Amino acid sequence: MKVAVFSTKSYDRRFLELENTISKANHELVFFDARLQPQTASLAAGFPAVCVFVNDDLGTETLETLASQGTKLIALRCTGFNNVNLKTAAELGIKVVRVTEYSPYAVAEHAVGLILMLNRKLYRAYNRVRDDNFALDGLLGFDLHNRTVGVVGTGKIGQIFAQIMAGFGCHLLGYDVYPNPNFEKLENAEYVSLEELWKRSDVISLHCPLFPETNHLINQETIAKMKSGVMLINTSRGKLVDTKAVIEGIKSEKIGYIGIDVYEEEDKLFFEDLSTTIIQDDTFQLLQSFPNVVITAHQGFFTENALDDIARTTIANFSDFEQGNPLTNQVTAS
Ligand code: NAD
């Protein structure tokens, strides 16, 4: 099947082409650097399938263009599907598939990495030592052992994250709309209300999807309920956090640390080298100016294992559609 692959980076091409060959699926993959959005949707003319990533825009306008050009399948090479208007896609007869699952260790381990980096100020220590500054002032951290860690969303990634933090000897507070029986089997783990999680956690890590009801879950009001000096970690979706409220929280010293791998306006920044341009996003620039903030550019998923899994499922999704098999990874509007 002919597939237009959007937002292509060298690693997407490498992993998808390899899997296309190994699996003998032999799809005709055409790679575009461009992000899929209304202005670029015409590139997909004549392609029955498009393959997209987290920041491609699959709103009504793009979908209508795709449908008018004969596209019948959208294959997301990620788990989240908040960038697709599923209702419009269904009305236009376009099926949407995703990668329901890939190495959950990749994102969970990245979240833990952010915690260690912030707590022990490794980003500062690394630069200091390179500058022959061996002083320790300003690098004081705390033991994670015995600290309370709140996990919002105890699905695949949240559960692995909780397991790792249990290994550090942390107390775990979970919140999920669909509790996971494995979470409570961990030592020192219990489900609590969100209110209690905000109130009791030293570290809060977000692992729930972005839905209208979780948009700006971290806001002025919820921050006010947290412990002073709380550490916030977001490796899930940027819009879970109201960045302006977080900036106020940092300035008032209510928030002691924040580590994010996702940002609410990341579609204008992430995945590109903008090092020689002037960034116009003042909120982002202010956020990264604080000494207790660590930002990575949506790299939680970026391990060889995860990219292998993503490529395998994505190529299988194309093949299932082409052969008229049941689409096990289909997402539909609820
Ligand atoms: P998952 O579906 O296995 O788990 C999500 C959990 O969140 C589920 O248990 C669900 O019941 C729960 N949930 C749903 N609504 C909730 C709410 N209102 N409050 C609390 N919990 C709620 O998904 P996953 O594979 O664990 O992925 C979690 C998120 O991680 C994804 O939605 C995605 O946004 C993000 N993610 C980020 C990266 C990255 O590179 N940074 C990569 C993959 C996924």
GROMACS .gro file of N, CA and C and ligand atoms in nm, residues 79-80 100 102 107 152-158 175-178 207-211 213-214 235-237 261-262 298-301, ligand 1:
model
  140
   79THR      N    1   0.107   0.665   2.079
   79THR     CA    2  -0.009   0.612   2.152
   79THR      C    3  -0.121   0.717   2.161
   80GLY      N    4  -0.081   0.843   2.190
   80GLY     CA    5  -0.180   0.951   2.208
   80GLY      C    6  -0.251   0.981   2.076
  100THR      N    7  -0.090   0.109   2.013
  100THR     CA    8  -0.152   0.105   2.146
  100THR      C    9  -0.047   0.089   2.255
  102TYR      N   10   0.392   0.044   2.327
  102TYR     CA   11   0.532   0.019   2.297
  102TYR      C   12   0.608   0.038   2.425
  107VAL      N   13   0.937   0.572   2.852
  107VAL     CA   14   0.884   0.697   2.910
  107VAL      C   15   0.896   0.695   3.063
  152VAL      N   16  -0.036   1.007   3.879
  152VAL     CA   17  -0.168   1.035   3.822
  152VAL      C   18  -0.179   0.960   3.689
  153GLY      N   19  -0.259   0.854   3.690
  153GLY     CA   20  -0.268   0.766   3.572
  153GLY      C   21  -0.176   0.647   3.594
  154THR      N   22  -0.237   0.533   3.629
  154THR     CA   23  -0.155   0.413   3.659
  154THR      C   24  -0.177   0.307   3.551
  155GLY      N   25  -0.172   0.353   3.425
  155GLY     CA   26  -0.181   0.260   3.312
  155GLY      C   27  -0.044   0.198   3.288
  156LYS      N   28  -0.013   0.174   3.161
  156LYS     CA   29   0.111   0.101   3.130
  156LYS      C   30   0.235   0.176   3.179
  157ILE      N   31   0.245   0.305   3.144
  157ILE     CA   32   0.365   0.381   3.182
  157ILE      C   33   0.364   0.413   3.331
  158GLY      N   34   0.249   0.459   3.382
  158GLY     CA   35   0.239   0.495   3.524
  158GLY      C   36   0.272   0.377   3.613
  175TYR      N   37  -0.369   0.773   4.154
  175TYR     CA   38  -0.505   0.816   4.119
  175TYR      C   39  -0.531   0.775   3.975
  176ASP      N   40  -0.643   0.712   3.952
  176ASP     CA   41  -0.680   0.673   3.815
  176ASP      C   42  -0.831   0.657   3.811
  177VAL      N   43  -0.891   0.691   3.698
  177VAL     CA   44  -1.035   0.671   3.686
  177VAL      C   45  -1.068   0.521   3.673
  178TYR      N   46  -0.971   0.443   3.624
  178TYR     CA   47  -0.985   0.296   3.619
  178TYR      C   48  -0.867   0.236   3.693
  207HIS      N   49   0.082   1.068   3.428
  207HIS     CA   50   0.087   0.960   3.328
  207HIS      C   51  -0.052   0.931   3.272
  208CYS      N   52  -0.141   1.031   3.277
  208CYS     CA   53  -0.275   1.012   3.222
  208CYS      C   54  -0.282   1.077   3.085
  209PRO      N   55  -0.378   1.037   3.001
  209PRO     CA   56  -0.388   1.098   2.867
  209PRO      C   57  -0.447   1.238   2.873
  210LEU      N   58  -0.432   1.310   2.763
  210LEU     CA   59  -0.494   1.441   2.752
  210LEU      C   60  -0.635   1.423   2.698
  211PHE      N   61  -0.733   1.456   2.780
  211PHE     CA   62  -0.874   1.455   2.741
  211PHE      C   63  -0.927   1.593   2.781
  213GLU      N   64  -1.129   1.660   3.001
  213GLU     CA   65  -1.138   1.668   3.148
  213GLU      C   66  -1.000   1.671   3.216
  214THR      N   67  -0.893   1.639   3.143
  214THR     CA   68  -0.759   1.645   3.206
  214THR      C   69  -0.680   1.767   3.155
  235THR      N   70   0.562   1.386   3.173
  235THR     CA   71   0.613   1.323   3.051
  235THR      C   72   0.495   1.278   2.965
  236SER      N   73   0.375   1.330   2.997
  236SER     CA   74   0.256   1.277   2.930
  236SER      C   75   0.213   1.364   2.811
  237ARG      N   76   0.144   1.472   2.838
  237ARG     CA   77   0.107   1.566   2.732
  237ARG      C   78   0.114   1.708   2.789
  261ASP      N   79   0.882   1.686   2.980
  261ASP     CA   80   0.927   1.635   2.850
  261ASP      C   81   0.828   1.679   2.742
  262VAL      N   82   0.723   1.746   2.785
  262VAL     CA   83   0.617   1.789   2.694
  262VAL      C   84   0.577   1.931   2.736
  298HIS      N   85   1.035   1.624   2.431
  298HIS     CA   86   0.953   1.508   2.394
  298HIS      C   87   1.039   1.389   2.347
  299GLN      N   88   1.132   1.350   2.434
  299GLN     CA   89   1.220   1.239   2.398
  299GLN      C   90   1.195   1.114   2.483
  300GLY      N   91   1.087   1.120   2.564
  300GLY     CA   92   1.059   1.007   2.653
  300GLY      C   93   1.051   0.875   2.577
  301PHE      N   94   0.991   0.878   2.459
  301PHE     CA   95   0.971   0.755   2.381
  301PHE      C   96   1.097   0.709   2.310
  335NAD     P1   97  -0.246   0.400   2.927
  335NAD     O1   98  -0.372   0.414   2.849
  335NAD     O2   99  -0.189   0.262   2.948
  335NAD     O3  100  -0.262   0.466   3.073
  335NAD     C1  101  -0.328   0.586   3.094
  335NAD     C2  102  -0.400   0.575   3.226
  335NAD     O4  103  -0.458   0.701   3.256
  335NAD     C3  104  -0.513   0.471   3.225
  335NAD     O5  105  -0.498   0.383   3.334
  335NAD     C4  106  -0.638   0.554   3.237
  335NAD     O6  107  -0.742   0.491   3.309
  335NAD     C5  108  -0.585   0.675   3.313
  335NAD     N1  109  -0.672   0.792   3.303
  335NAD     C6  110  -0.761   0.825   3.207
  335NAD     N2  111  -0.824   0.940   3.241
  335NAD     C7  112  -0.774   0.977   3.360
  335NAD     C8  113  -0.799   1.086   3.446
  335NAD     N3  114  -0.894   1.179   3.417
  335NAD     N4  115  -0.729   1.096   3.561
  335NAD     C9  116  -0.638   1.000   3.593
  335NAD     N5  117  -0.609   0.895   3.515
  335NAD    C10  118  -0.677   0.884   3.401
  335NAD     O7  119  -0.141   0.494   2.857
  335NAD     P2  120   0.018   0.491   2.871
  335NAD     O8  121   0.074   0.408   2.762
  335NAD     O9  122   0.053   0.462   3.012
  335NAD    O10  123   0.052   0.642   2.834
  335NAD    C11  124   0.020   0.749   2.922
  335NAD    C12  125   0.043   0.880   2.851
  335NAD    O11  126   0.183   0.899   2.827
  335NAD    C13  127  -0.019   0.886   2.710
  335NAD    O12  128  -0.151   0.931   2.714
  335NAD    C14  129   0.068   0.985   2.638
  335NAD    O13  130   0.008   1.112   2.647
  335NAD    C15  131   0.198   0.986   2.718
  335NAD     N6  132   0.315   0.944   2.639
  335NAD    C16  133   0.424   1.027   2.634
  335NAD    C17  134   0.536   0.989   2.561
  335NAD    C18  135   0.661   1.073   2.557
  335NAD    O14  136   0.745   1.050   2.469
  335NAD     N7  137   0.680   1.165   2.646
  335NAD    C19  138   0.534   0.868   2.493
  335NAD    C20  139   0.422   0.785   2.503
  335NAD    C21  140   0.312   0.824   2.576
   0.00000   0.00000   0.00000
